[in-house]
Amino acid sequence: MEVKIEAGWKNLLKEEFNKAYFINLSKFVREEYDKQTIFPPATKIFNAFNLCPLNKTRVVILGQDPYHGENQAHGLCFSVNEGVKTPPSLVNIFKEIKNDYGTPPPSSGNLERWAKQGVLLLNATLTVRAHQAGSHQKQGWEKFTDSVIKLLAQEKENLVFILWGAYAGKKSAYINPTKHYILTSAHPSPLSAHRGFIGNKHFSKTNAYLRSKGLQEIIW
């Protein structure tokens, strides 16, 4: 089936788009947009891929579900639209960048600047009903995003996979640690950030690895 997505990703995922589960998922998602208020806007579902072309991808950060409040989600995990209050997990991410690099937190929680540098900000589930957290889980999105991780890990090398929290950490099973660099810790949410997220230095560790492979560092 036809999916509007950046050309490199389209080529990598073309077989996935024609599988029965993805066709069923697409039907479910279309019906949901027709009947419910769904986030992100339909044009932003594949925003993470479109802003971070396959050939530029160097880092993968995995989230779980899109934000389900008004005007928050725009297709990038942990990121919110311009002018929207920075969510608590992202506040802690910015705290850790300050802890790691000394740079003050930005005024905006929009992480498009990371995506454009080669950071794939991938949620496990790409859509959600307004104000209903987890409402589109177990419809096929997780199968799709697991395939994205597996194919990336197979087809590329020297990627950094940043996996925060138990859910994301399980995805390390799909990644060859001799081919890629895997960083895991507690999740940045207020409930768990002080159990190992704050102080993990994942941002400087990512750049040290990229540097060691002759790759451009990320300006966090």
mmCIF file of N, CA and C in Angstrom, residues 1 16 19-33 36 38 64-66 124-129 132-146 167:
data_model
loop_
_atom_site.group_PDB
_atom_site.id
_atom_site.type_symbol
_atom_site.label_atom_id
_atom_site.label_comp_id
_atom_site.label_asym_id
_atom_site.label_seq_id
_atom_site.Cartn_x
_atom_site.Cartn_y
_atom_site.Cartn_z
ATOM 1 N N MET A 1 0.839 -1.193 0.000
ATOM 2 C CA MET A 1 0.000 0.000 0.000
ATOM 3 C C MET A 1 0.881 1.253 0.000
ATOM 4 N N GLU A 16 7.080 -4.169 4.726
ATOM 5 C CA GLU A 16 6.262 -4.040 5.943
ATOM 6 C C GLU A 16 4.903 -3.431 5.608
ATOM 7 N N LYS A 19 2.223 -5.894 4.423
ATOM 8 C CA LYS A 19 1.827 -7.032 5.270
ATOM 9 C C LYS A 19 0.400 -6.830 5.775
ATOM 10 N N ALA A 20 -0.276 -7.952 6.026
ATOM 11 C CA ALA A 20 -1.691 -7.909 6.429
ATOM 12 C C ALA A 20 -1.899 -7.079 7.694
ATOM 13 N N TYR A 21 -1.014 -7.214 8.670
ATOM 14 C CA TYR A 21 -1.213 -6.488 9.929
ATOM 15 C C TYR A 21 -1.170 -4.977 9.696
ATOM 16 N N PHE A 22 -0.283 -4.512 8.781
ATOM 17 C CA PHE A 22 -0.159 -3.076 8.546
ATOM 18 C C PHE A 22 -1.378 -2.555 7.780
ATOM 19 N N ILE A 23 -1.894 -3.352 6.862
ATOM 20 C CA ILE A 23 -3.108 -2.964 6.132
ATOM 21 C C ILE A 23 -4.285 -2.853 7.105
ATOM 22 N N ASN A 24 -4.388 -3.804 8.049
ATOM 23 C CA ASN A 24 -5.444 -3.747 9.074
ATOM 24 C C ASN A 24 -5.245 -2.549 9.999
ATOM 25 N N LEU A 25 -3.997 -2.285 10.369
ATOM 26 C CA LEU A 25 -3.678 -1.135 11.212
ATOM 27 C C LEU A 25 -4.088 0.161 10.519
ATOM 28 N N SER A 26 -3.770 0.278 9.247
ATOM 29 C CA SER A 26 -4.106 1.490 8.482
ATOM 30 C C SER A 26 -5.611 1.716 8.449
ATOM 31 N N LYS A 27 -6.356 0.637 8.284
ATOM 32 C CA LYS A 27 -7.830 0.727 8.261
ATOM 33 C C LYS A 27 -8.336 1.217 9.624
ATOM 34 N N PHE A 28 -7.798 0.634 10.697
ATOM 35 C CA PHE A 28 -8.180 1.036 12.054
ATOM 36 C C PHE A 28 -7.888 2.520 12.271
ATOM 37 N N VAL A 29 -6.680 2.952 11.888
ATOM 38 C CA VAL A 29 -6.263 4.340 12.124
ATOM 39 C C VAL A 29 -7.139 5.309 11.325
ATOM 40 N N ARG A 30 -7.422 4.965 10.059
ATOM 41 C CA ARG A 30 -8.284 5.832 9.231
ATOM 42 C C ARG A 30 -9.663 5.999 9.873
ATOM 43 N N GLU A 31 -10.236 4.896 10.336
ATOM 44 C CA GLU A 31 -11.563 4.947 10.976
ATOM 45 C C GLU A 31 -11.529 5.786 12.250
ATOM 46 N N GLU A 32 -10.446 5.663 13.013
ATOM 47 C CA GLU A 32 -10.310 6.443 14.244
ATOM 48 C C GLU A 32 -10.253 7.944 13.943
ATOM 49 N N TYR A 33 -9.488 8.330 12.910
ATOM 50 C CA TYR A 33 -9.418 9.755 12.550
ATOM 51 C C TYR A 33 -10.780 10.266 12.070
ATOM 52 N N GLN A 36 -13.032 10.008 15.794
ATOM 53 C CA GLN A 36 -12.532 10.488 17.077
ATOM 54 C C GLN A 36 -11.557 11.654 16.862
ATOM 55 N N ILE A 38 -7.892 12.437 17.226
ATOM 56 C CA ILE A 38 -6.680 11.618 17.308
ATOM 57 C C ILE A 38 -5.459 12.525 17.210
ATOM 58 N N GLN A 64 7.203 5.701 24.078
ATOM 59 C CA GLN A 64 6.149 4.682 24.071
ATOM 60 C C GLN A 64 4.892 5.130 23.336
ATOM 61 N N ASP A 65 4.298 6.243 23.771
ATOM 62 C CA ASP A 65 3.001 6.676 23.261
ATOM 63 C C ASP A 65 3.048 8.169 22.962
ATOM 64 N N PRO A 66 2.318 8.648 21.962
ATOM 65 C CA PRO A 66 2.266 10.111 21.766
ATOM 66 C C PRO A 66 1.566 10.793 22.941
ATOM 67 N N ALA A 124 6.812 3.961 20.169
ATOM 68 C CA ALA A 124 6.425 2.581 19.844
ATOM 69 C C ALA A 124 5.042 2.548 19.209
ATOM 70 N N THR A 125 4.158 3.443 19.654
ATOM 71 C CA THR A 125 2.813 3.595 19.093
ATOM 72 C C THR A 125 2.744 4.995 18.493
ATOM 73 N N LEU A 126 2.255 5.109 17.271
ATOM 74 C CA LEU A 126 2.369 6.398 16.567
ATOM 75 C C LEU A 126 1.117 7.272 16.621
ATOM 76 N N THR A 127 0.014 6.748 17.167
ATOM 77 C CA THR A 127 -1.213 7.547 17.276
ATOM 78 C C THR A 127 -1.886 7.255 18.619
ATOM 79 N N VAL A 128 -2.806 8.163 19.010
ATOM 80 C CA VAL A 128 -3.524 8.003 20.287
ATOM 81 C C VAL A 128 -4.817 8.818 20.228
ATOM 82 N N ARG A 129 -5.855 8.342 20.931
ATOM 83 C CA ARG A 129 -7.077 9.151 21.075
ATOM 84 C C ARG A 129 -6.832 10.283 22.065
ATOM 85 N N GLN A 132 -6.800 9.896 26.072
ATOM 86 C CA GLN A 132 -6.912 8.472 26.426
ATOM 87 C C GLN A 132 -5.553 7.800 26.210
ATOM 88 N N ALA A 133 -4.713 7.895 27.217
ATOM 89 C CA ALA A 133 -3.352 7.341 27.104
ATOM 90 C C ALA A 133 -3.406 5.856 26.753
ATOM 91 N N GLY A 134 -2.557 5.463 25.813
ATOM 92 C CA GLY A 134 -2.443 4.043 25.450
ATOM 93 C C GLY A 134 -3.589 3.495 24.627
ATOM 94 N N SER A 135 -4.474 4.362 24.149
ATOM 95 C CA SER A 135 -5.700 3.894 23.483
ATOM 96 C C SER A 135 -5.459 3.234 22.128
ATOM 97 N N HIS A 136 -4.298 3.461 21.505
ATOM 98 C CA HIS A 136 -4.000 2.792 20.227
ATOM 99 C C HIS A 136 -2.908 1.737 20.356
ATOM 100 N N GLN A 137 -2.637 1.340 21.583
ATOM 101 C CA GLN A 137 -1.687 0.241 21.769
ATOM 102 C C GLN A 137 -2.329 -1.081 21.340
ATOM 103 N N LYS A 138 -1.475 -2.021 20.948
ATOM 104 C CA LYS A 138 -1.893 -3.383 20.583
ATOM 105 C C LYS A 138 -2.834 -3.421 19.377
ATOM 106 N N GLN A 139 -2.670 -2.460 18.473
ATOM 107 C CA GLN A 139 -3.425 -2.459 17.216
ATOM 108 C C GLN A 139 -2.508 -2.764 16.025
ATOM 109 N N GLY A 140 -1.208 -2.871 16.275
ATOM 110 C CA GLY A 140 -0.261 -3.153 15.196
ATOM 111 C C GLY A 140 0.912 -2.200 15.137
ATOM 112 N N TRP A 141 0.773 -1.039 15.802
ATOM 113 C CA TRP A 141 1.884 -0.076 15.746
ATOM 114 C C TRP A 141 3.173 -0.643 16.324
ATOM 115 N N GLU A 142 3.048 -1.392 17.447
ATOM 116 C CA GLU A 142 4.259 -1.924 18.089
ATOM 117 C C GLU A 142 4.972 -2.912 17.178
ATOM 118 N N LYS A 143 4.187 -3.691 16.444
ATOM 119 C CA LYS A 143 4.787 -4.641 15.491
ATOM 120 C C LYS A 143 5.557 -3.877 14.413
ATOM 121 N N PHE A 144 4.978 -2.784 13.945
ATOM 122 C CA PHE A 144 5.617 -1.961 12.923
ATOM 123 C C PHE A 144 6.906 -1.336 13.452
ATOM 124 N N THR A 145 6.840 -0.707 14.625
ATOM 125 C CA THR A 145 8.029 -0.009 15.139
ATOM 126 C C THR A 145 9.109 -1.001 15.594
ATOM 127 N N ASP A 146 8.707 -2.192 16.039
ATOM 128 C CA ASP A 146 9.709 -3.241 16.309
ATOM 129 C C ASP A 146 10.448 -3.598 15.023
ATOM 130 N N TYR A 167 10.238 -0.629 29.374
ATOM 131 C CA TYR A 167 9.590 -0.944 28.099
ATOM 132 C C TYR A 167 10.581 -0.806 26.943
#
